[in-house]
């Protein structure tokens, strides 16, 4: 079973920041949080990952709470092309990723 | 830059037929994975490999076999296809780095229908 909980769907206006939450209350100390997204019919695309510090790259920012029980993925200026299913994943058992159902993000003009 | 390449992209089989899905990566990654994705569900791990000549079972290994004879290739075989194996299959590869937990990189998938 996935170790994360995400909302089923979210809407965001084009050009605004999209904030996608994820709960991972049972995360252990050495487990990373990964975010992937899947645009219709394509393979999952890696976005960002982190352990306990906030992270930023060219695609997004990842904010992890101090107790590490939750995190938020931020797409600073969402575009229509960001419409996708977003997966928050905590690595389990070595290198295996367990995908949950994810959040359907709909960016609307 | 090719990354992870899966062949074929589409295939239709009859029940009982066999086939092999090929995954090739050009990033010199140690780890490779096969997942399946069914409608409305996340990806489920079938088999994986942590290096040339090694394979291991994932969550849903039954009905599949794999081989990793060369570092860059990971093959997924269906010996006797069943309708329940109709799915989209994704391959992924990952660099082995002890401290930084590198992400997995995915191919674009193989869409397989079993009639």
PDB file of C-alpha atoms in Angstrom:
ATOM      1  CA  UNK A   1       0.000   0.000   0.000  1.00  0.00           C
ATOM      2  CA  UNK A   2       1.085   3.564  -0.715  1.00  0.00           C
ATOM      3  CA  UNK A   3       2.373   5.393   2.327  1.00  0.00           C
ATOM      4  CA  UNK A   4       0.953   8.719   1.182  1.00  0.00           C
ATOM      5  CA  UNK A   5      -2.450  10.441   1.068  1.00  0.00           C
ATOM      6  CA  UNK A   6      -3.325  13.009  -1.583  1.00  0.00           C
ATOM      7  CA  UNK A   7      -6.534  14.763  -2.614  1.00  0.00           C
ATOM      8  CA  UNK A   8      -8.249  13.139  -5.547  1.00  0.00           C
ATOM      9  CA  UNK A   9      -8.344  16.274  -7.675  1.00  0.00           C
ATOM     10  CA  UNK A  10      -7.602  19.986  -7.678  1.00  0.00           C
ATOM     11  CA  UNK A  11      -8.205  22.910  -9.986  1.00  0.00           C
ATOM     12  CA  UNK A  12      -5.861  25.825 -10.587  1.00  0.00           C
ATOM     13  CA  UNK A  13      -6.129  28.964 -12.696  1.00  0.00           C
ATOM     14  CA  UNK A  14      -3.549  29.391 -15.416  1.00  0.00           C
ATOM     15  CA  UNK A  15      -0.692  31.619 -14.292  1.00  0.00           C
ATOM     16  CA  UNK A  16      -1.386  31.079 -10.612  1.00  0.00           C
ATOM     17  CA  UNK A  17       0.626  28.913  -8.235  1.00  0.00           C
ATOM     18  CA  UNK A  18      -0.562  25.334  -7.845  1.00  0.00           C
ATOM     19  CA  UNK A  19      -0.064  23.931  -4.354  1.00  0.00           C
ATOM     20  CA  UNK A  20      -0.441  20.170  -4.132  1.00  0.00           C
ATOM     21  CA  UNK A  21      -0.498  18.693  -0.614  1.00  0.00           C
ATOM     22  CA  UNK A  22       0.589  15.246   0.502  1.00  0.00           C
ATOM     23  CA  UNK A  23       0.384  13.508   3.863  1.00  0.00           C
ATOM     24  CA  UNK A  24       2.991  10.902   4.776  1.00  0.00           C
ATOM     25  CA  UNK A  25       2.582  10.575   8.521  1.00  0.00           C
ATOM     26  CA  UNK A  26       4.323   7.189   8.749  1.00  0.00           C
ATOM     27  CA  UNK A  27       7.476   8.256   6.930  1.00  0.00           C
ATOM     28  CA  UNK A  28      10.671   7.039   8.524  1.00  0.00           C
ATOM     29  CA  UNK A  29      13.793   9.083   9.090  1.00  0.00           C
ATOM     30  CA  UNK A  30      15.740   8.006   6.028  1.00  0.00           C
ATOM     31  CA  UNK A  31      12.895   7.924   3.502  1.00  0.00           C
ATOM     32  CA  UNK A  32      12.791  10.533   0.763  1.00  0.00           C
ATOM     33  CA  UNK A  33       9.662  12.163  -0.640  1.00  0.00           C
ATOM     34  CA  UNK A  34       9.422  12.065  -4.437  1.00  0.00           C
ATOM     35  CA  UNK A  35       7.046  13.833  -6.778  1.00  0.00           C
ATOM     36  CA  UNK A  36       6.264  12.587 -10.251  1.00  0.00           C
ATOM     37  CA  UNK A  37       3.605  13.570 -12.712  1.00  0.00           C
ATOM     38  CA  UNK A  38       1.967  11.709 -15.552  1.00  0.00           C
ATOM     39  CA  UNK A  39       0.495  13.534 -18.490  1.00  0.00           C
ATOM     40  CA  UNK A  40      -2.142  11.566 -20.331  1.00  0.00           C
ATOM     41  CA  UNK A  41      -0.779   8.320 -21.810  1.00  0.00           C
ATOM     42  CA  UNK A  42       2.860   9.260 -21.217  1.00  0.00           C
ATOM     43  CA  UNK A  43       5.393   7.774 -18.821  1.00  0.00           C
ATOM     44  CA  UNK A  44       5.754   9.284 -15.348  1.00  0.00           C
ATOM     45  CA  UNK A  45       7.992  12.336 -15.297  1.00  0.00           C
ATOM     46  CA  UNK A  46      10.238  13.026 -12.328  1.00  0.00           C
ATOM     47  CA  UNK A  47       9.695  16.475 -10.800  1.00  0.00           C
ATOM     48  CA  UNK A  48      11.583  16.806  -7.525  1.00  0.00           C
ATOM     49  CA  UNK A  49      12.540  14.976  -4.351  1.00  0.00           C
ATOM     50  CA  UNK A  50      13.713  15.800  -0.846  1.00  0.00           C
ATOM     51  CA  UNK A  51      14.534  14.404   2.566  1.00  0.00           C
ATOM     52  CA  UNK A  52      13.924  17.169   5.109  1.00  0.00           C
ATOM     53  CA  UNK A  53      15.024  20.455   3.595  1.00  0.00           C
ATOM     54  CA  UNK A  54      12.957  22.450   1.167  1.00  0.00           C
ATOM     55  CA  UNK A  55      14.042  21.936  -2.425  1.00  0.00           C
ATOM     56  CA  UNK A  56      13.667  23.962  -5.609  1.00  0.00           C
ATOM     57  CA  UNK A  57      14.487  23.217  -9.210  1.00  0.00           C
ATOM     58  CA  UNK A  58      13.482  24.577 -12.588  1.00  0.00           C
ATOM     59  CA  UNK A  59      10.118  22.843 -12.456  1.00  0.00           C
ATOM     60  CA  UNK A  60       8.862  23.212  -8.907  1.00  0.00           C
ATOM     61  CA  UNK A  61       9.472  23.723  -5.207  1.00  0.00           C
ATOM     62  CA  UNK A  62       9.029  21.128  -2.494  1.00  0.00           C
ATOM     63  CA  UNK A  63       8.153  22.225   1.020  1.00  0.00           C
ATOM     64  CA  UNK A  64       8.493  19.537   3.708  1.00  0.00           C
ATOM     65  CA  UNK A  65       7.156  20.214   7.212  1.00  0.00           C
ATOM     66  CA  UNK A  66       9.576  20.100  10.090  1.00  0.00           C
ATOM     67  CA  UNK A  67       8.082  16.864  11.442  1.00  0.00           C
ATOM     68  CA  UNK A  68       8.219  15.432   7.878  1.00  0.00           C
ATOM     69  CA  UNK A  69       4.655  14.173   8.118  1.00  0.00           C
ATOM     70  CA  UNK A  70       3.480  16.219   5.152  1.00  0.00           C
ATOM     71  CA  UNK A  71       4.761  18.112   2.157  1.00  0.00           C
ATOM     72  CA  UNK A  72       3.553  20.477  -0.569  1.00  0.00           C
ATOM     73  CA  UNK A  73       4.574  20.602  -4.188  1.00  0.00           C
ATOM     74  CA  UNK A  74       4.415  24.104  -5.630  1.00  0.00           C
ATOM     75  CA  UNK A  75       4.233  24.861  -9.330  1.00  0.00           C
ATOM     76  CA  UNK A  76       4.861  28.605  -9.246  1.00  0.00           C
ATOM     77  CA  UNK A  77       3.099  29.626 -12.463  1.00  0.00           C
ATOM     78  CA  UNK A  78       0.863  26.832 -13.680  1.00  0.00           C
ATOM     79  CA  UNK A  79       0.206  26.480 -17.399  1.00  0.00           C
ATOM     80  CA  UNK A  80      -2.299  24.363 -19.299  1.00  0.00           C
ATOM     81  CA  UNK A  81       0.517  21.904 -20.019  1.00  0.00           C
ATOM     82  CA  UNK A  82       0.817  21.229 -16.285  1.00  0.00           C
ATOM     83  CA  UNK A  83      -2.553  19.440 -16.318  1.00  0.00           C
ATOM     84  CA  UNK A  84      -1.626  15.928 -15.202  1.00  0.00           C
ATOM     85  CA  UNK A  85      -1.833  13.370 -12.417  1.00  0.00           C
ATOM     86  CA  UNK A  86       0.671  14.199  -9.689  1.00  0.00           C
ATOM     87  CA  UNK A  87       2.064  11.430  -7.512  1.00  0.00           C
ATOM     88  CA  UNK A  88       3.631  11.946  -4.113  1.00  0.00           C
ATOM     89  CA  UNK A  89       5.732   8.900  -3.274  1.00  0.00           C
ATOM     90  CA  UNK A  90       7.733   7.775  -0.293  1.00  0.00           C
ATOM     91  CA  UNK A  91      10.352   5.228  -1.201  1.00  0.00           C
ATOM     92  CA  UNK A  92       9.849   1.878   0.479  1.00  0.00           C
ATOM     93  CA  UNK A  93      11.991  -1.202   0.761  1.00  0.00           C
ATOM     94  CA  UNK A  94      15.171  -0.044  -0.844  1.00  0.00           C
ATOM     95  CA  UNK A  95      14.644   1.307  -4.315  1.00  0.00           C
ATOM     96  CA  UNK A  96      11.055   0.360  -4.931  1.00  0.00           C
ATOM     97  CA  UNK A  97       8.535   3.161  -5.432  1.00  0.00           C
ATOM     98  CA  UNK A  98       4.917   2.595  -4.458  1.00  0.00           C
ATOM     99  CA  UNK A  99       2.521   4.712  -6.487  1.00  0.00           C
ATOM    100  CA  UNK A 100      -0.848   5.680  -5.035  1.00  0.00           C
ATOM    101  CA  UNK A 101      -3.764   7.093  -7.017  1.00  0.00           C
ATOM    102  CA  UNK A 102      -2.274  10.606  -7.125  1.00  0.00           C
ATOM    103  CA  UNK A 103      -3.941  14.005  -7.542  1.00  0.00           C
ATOM    104  CA  UNK A 104      -5.523  15.045 -10.824  1.00  0.00           C
ATOM    105  CA  UNK A 105      -4.514  18.674 -11.343  1.00  0.00           C
ATOM    106  CA  UNK A 106      -6.600  20.585 -13.840  1.00  0.00           C
ATOM    107  CA  UNK A 107      -5.197  23.924 -14.931  1.00  0.00           C
ATOM    108  CA  UNK A 108      -7.908  26.125 -16.386  1.00  0.00           C
ATOM    109  CA  UNK A 109      -7.665  29.250 -18.528  1.00  0.00           C
TER     110      UNK A 109
ATOM    111  CA  UNK B   1      19.094  12.132 -25.788  1.00  0.00           C
ATOM    112  CA  UNK B   2      17.161   8.875 -25.807  1.00  0.00           C
ATOM    113  CA  UNK B   3      17.017   8.047 -22.077  1.00  0.00           C
ATOM    114  CA  UNK B   4      14.735   5.038 -21.635  1.00  0.00           C
ATOM    115  CA  UNK B   5      13.341   3.479 -24.812  1.00  0.00           C
ATOM    116  CA  UNK B   6      10.614   0.839 -24.862  1.00  0.00           C
ATOM    117  CA  UNK B   7       9.704  -1.360 -27.803  1.00  0.00           C
ATOM    118  CA  UNK B   8       7.171  -2.033 -29.096  1.00  0.00           C
ATOM    119  CA  UNK B   9       4.857   0.891 -28.311  1.00  0.00           C
ATOM    120  CA  UNK B  10       1.681  -1.086 -29.055  1.00  0.00           C
ATOM    121  CA  UNK B  11       0.872  -4.751 -29.372  1.00  0.00           C
ATOM    122  CA  UNK B  12      -2.199  -6.943 -29.583  1.00  0.00           C
ATOM    123  CA  UNK B  13      -1.895 -10.609 -28.630  1.00  0.00           C
ATOM    124  CA  UNK B  14      -4.196 -13.570 -28.489  1.00  0.00           C
ATOM    125  CA  UNK B  15      -4.605 -15.488 -25.253  1.00  0.00           C
ATOM    126  CA  UNK B  16      -1.829 -18.034 -24.885  1.00  0.00           C
ATOM    127  CA  UNK B  17       0.660 -16.270 -27.131  1.00  0.00           C
ATOM    128  CA  UNK B  18       4.056 -15.253 -25.851  1.00  0.00           C
ATOM    129  CA  UNK B  19       6.029 -12.080 -26.343  1.00  0.00           C
ATOM    130  CA  UNK B  20       8.934 -10.063 -25.003  1.00  0.00           C
ATOM    131  CA  UNK B  21       8.962  -6.360 -24.199  1.00  0.00           C
ATOM    132  CA  UNK B  22      12.302  -4.638 -24.517  1.00  0.00           C
ATOM    133  CA  UNK B  23      13.577  -1.768 -22.405  1.00  0.00           C
ATOM    134  CA  UNK B  24      16.860  -0.061 -23.277  1.00  0.00           C
ATOM    135  CA  UNK B  25      18.578   2.759 -21.413  1.00  0.00           C
ATOM    136  CA  UNK B  26      21.615   4.747 -22.466  1.00  0.00           C
ATOM    137  CA  UNK B  27      22.404   6.392 -19.127  1.00  0.00           C
ATOM    138  CA  UNK B  28      24.593   3.584 -17.760  1.00  0.00           C
ATOM    139  CA  UNK B  29      22.157   3.088 -14.877  1.00  0.00           C
ATOM    140  CA  UNK B  30      22.553   0.114 -12.581  1.00  0.00           C
ATOM    141  CA  UNK B  31      18.913  -0.301 -11.574  1.00  0.00           C
ATOM    142  CA  UNK B  32      16.011  -1.065 -13.876  1.00  0.00           C
ATOM    143  CA  UNK B  33      12.320  -1.688 -13.225  1.00  0.00           C
ATOM    144  CA  UNK B  34       9.176  -2.952 -14.914  1.00  0.00           C
ATOM    145  CA  UNK B  35       5.790  -1.572 -13.850  1.00  0.00           C
ATOM    146  CA  UNK B  36       2.256  -2.062 -15.092  1.00  0.00           C
ATOM    147  CA  UNK B  37      -0.516   0.510 -14.977  1.00  0.00           C
ATOM    148  CA  UNK B  38      -4.198  -0.314 -15.181  1.00  0.00           C
ATOM    149  CA  UNK B  39      -7.035   2.208 -15.690  1.00  0.00           C
ATOM    150  CA  UNK B  40      -7.547   4.489 -12.697  1.00  0.00           C
ATOM    151  CA  UNK B  41      -4.658   2.997 -10.781  1.00  0.00           C
ATOM    152  CA  UNK B  42      -1.121   3.921  -9.982  1.00  0.00           C
ATOM    153  CA  UNK B  43       1.851   1.951 -11.203  1.00  0.00           C
ATOM    154  CA  UNK B  44       2.576  -1.454  -9.713  1.00  0.00           C
ATOM    155  CA  UNK B  45       6.030  -2.985  -9.709  1.00  0.00           C
ATOM    156  CA  UNK B  46       6.370  -6.299 -11.554  1.00  0.00           C
ATOM    157  CA  UNK B  47      10.094  -7.090 -11.403  1.00  0.00           C
ATOM    158  CA  UNK B  48      13.281  -5.143 -10.968  1.00  0.00           C
ATOM    159  CA  UNK B  49      17.036  -5.521 -11.342  1.00  0.00           C
ATOM    160  CA  UNK B  50      19.866  -4.017  -9.327  1.00  0.00           C
ATOM    161  CA  UNK B  51      22.534  -4.937 -11.840  1.00  0.00           C
ATOM    162  CA  UNK B  52      23.513  -7.014 -14.834  1.00  0.00           C
ATOM    163  CA  UNK B  53      22.612 -10.640 -14.302  1.00  0.00           C
ATOM    164  CA  UNK B  54      20.353 -10.024 -11.303  1.00  0.00           C
ATOM    165  CA  UNK B  55      16.555  -9.800 -11.046  1.00  0.00           C
ATOM    166  CA  UNK B  56      14.013  -9.733  -8.239  1.00  0.00           C
ATOM    167  CA  UNK B  57      10.238  -9.901  -7.818  1.00  0.00           C
ATOM    168  CA  UNK B  58       8.085  -6.870  -7.201  1.00  0.00           C
ATOM    169  CA  UNK B  59       4.443  -6.588  -6.110  1.00  0.00           C
ATOM    170  CA  UNK B  60       2.797  -8.414  -9.027  1.00  0.00           C
ATOM    171  CA  UNK B  61       5.331 -10.829 -10.587  1.00  0.00           C
ATOM    172  CA  UNK B  62       3.049 -13.755 -11.447  1.00  0.00           C
ATOM    173  CA  UNK B  63       2.817 -14.543 -15.154  1.00  0.00           C
ATOM    174  CA  UNK B  64       5.962 -12.587 -16.043  1.00  0.00           C
ATOM    175  CA  UNK B  65       9.642 -13.352 -16.376  1.00  0.00           C
ATOM    176  CA  UNK B  66      12.559 -10.966 -16.813  1.00  0.00           C
ATOM    177  CA  UNK B  67      16.181 -11.041 -17.845  1.00  0.00           C
ATOM    178  CA  UNK B  68      19.056  -8.579 -17.546  1.00  0.00           C
ATOM    179  CA  UNK B  69      21.815 -10.073 -19.672  1.00  0.00           C
ATOM    180  CA  UNK B  70      23.260  -6.685 -20.554  1.00  0.00           C
ATOM    181  CA  UNK B  71      23.415  -3.654 -18.300  1.00  0.00           C
ATOM    182  CA  UNK B  72      21.551  -1.436 -20.737  1.00  0.00           C
ATOM    183  CA  UNK B  73      18.679  -3.837 -21.461  1.00  0.00           C
ATOM    184  CA  UNK B  74      15.884  -5.233 -19.315  1.00  0.00           C
ATOM    185  CA  UNK B  75      13.470  -7.672 -20.955  1.00  0.00           C
ATOM    186  CA  UNK B  76       9.976  -8.517 -19.750  1.00  0.00           C
ATOM    187  CA  UNK B  77       8.487 -11.770 -21.002  1.00  0.00           C
ATOM    188  CA  UNK B  78       4.964 -13.108 -21.072  1.00  0.00           C
ATOM    189  CA  UNK B  79       5.119 -16.867 -21.654  1.00  0.00           C
ATOM    190  CA  UNK B  80       1.379 -17.419 -22.044  1.00  0.00           C
ATOM    191  CA  UNK B  81      -0.535 -14.166 -22.273  1.00  0.00           C
ATOM    192  CA  UNK B  82      -3.838 -13.805 -20.420  1.00  0.00           C
ATOM    193  CA  UNK B  83      -6.522 -11.097 -20.748  1.00  0.00           C
ATOM    194  CA  UNK B  84      -5.688  -9.972 -17.191  1.00  0.00           C
ATOM    195  CA  UNK B  85      -2.307  -8.872 -18.499  1.00  0.00           C
ATOM    196  CA  UNK B  86      -3.878  -6.241 -20.719  1.00  0.00           C
ATOM    197  CA  UNK B  87      -2.222  -3.100 -19.436  1.00  0.00           C
ATOM    198  CA  UNK B  88       0.272  -0.348 -20.106  1.00  0.00           C
ATOM    199  CA  UNK B  89       3.792  -1.402 -19.201  1.00  0.00           C
ATOM    200  CA  UNK B  90       6.428   1.099 -18.128  1.00  0.00           C
ATOM    201  CA  UNK B  91      10.116   0.579 -17.751  1.00  0.00           C
ATOM    202  CA  UNK B  92      12.322   2.762 -15.563  1.00  0.00           C
ATOM    203  CA  UNK B  93      16.010   3.057 -14.814  1.00  0.00           C
ATOM    204  CA  UNK B  94      17.895   4.585 -11.932  1.00  0.00           C
ATOM    205  CA  UNK B  95      21.454   5.551 -11.188  1.00  0.00           C
ATOM    206  CA  UNK B  96      23.038   3.848  -8.194  1.00  0.00           C
ATOM    207  CA  UNK B  97      24.286   6.512  -5.867  1.00  0.00           C
ATOM    208  CA  UNK B  98      24.697   5.600  -2.257  1.00  0.00           C
ATOM    209  CA  UNK B  99      23.803   8.905  -0.668  1.00  0.00           C
ATOM    210  CA  UNK B 100      21.534  10.908  -2.907  1.00  0.00           C
ATOM    211  CA  UNK B 101      18.683   8.524  -3.739  1.00  0.00           C
ATOM    212  CA  UNK B 102      18.503   9.310  -7.410  1.00  0.00           C
ATOM    213  CA  UNK B 103      15.054   9.350  -9.065  1.00  0.00           C
ATOM    214  CA  UNK B 104      13.793   6.755 -11.494  1.00  0.00           C
ATOM    215  CA  UNK B 105      13.473   7.762 -15.148  1.00  0.00           C
ATOM    216  CA  UNK B 106      10.637   6.255 -17.137  1.00  0.00           C
ATOM    217  CA  UNK B 107      10.042   5.286 -20.732  1.00  0.00           C
ATOM    218  CA  UNK B 108       6.863   6.152 -22.637  1.00  0.00           C
ATOM    219  CA  UNK B 109       5.269   2.757 -22.181  1.00  0.00           C
ATOM    220  CA  UNK B 110       4.082  -0.264 -24.141  1.00  0.00           C
ATOM    221  CA  UNK B 111       0.328  -0.628 -24.574  1.00  0.00           C
ATOM    222  CA  UNK B 112      -0.516  -4.317 -24.607  1.00  0.00           C
ATOM    223  CA  UNK B 113      -3.936  -5.819 -25.319  1.00  0.00           C
ATOM    224  CA  UNK B 114      -4.649  -9.502 -24.848  1.00  0.00           C
ATOM    225  CA  UNK B 115      -7.749 -10.792 -26.647  1.00  0.00           C
TER     226      UNK B 115
END
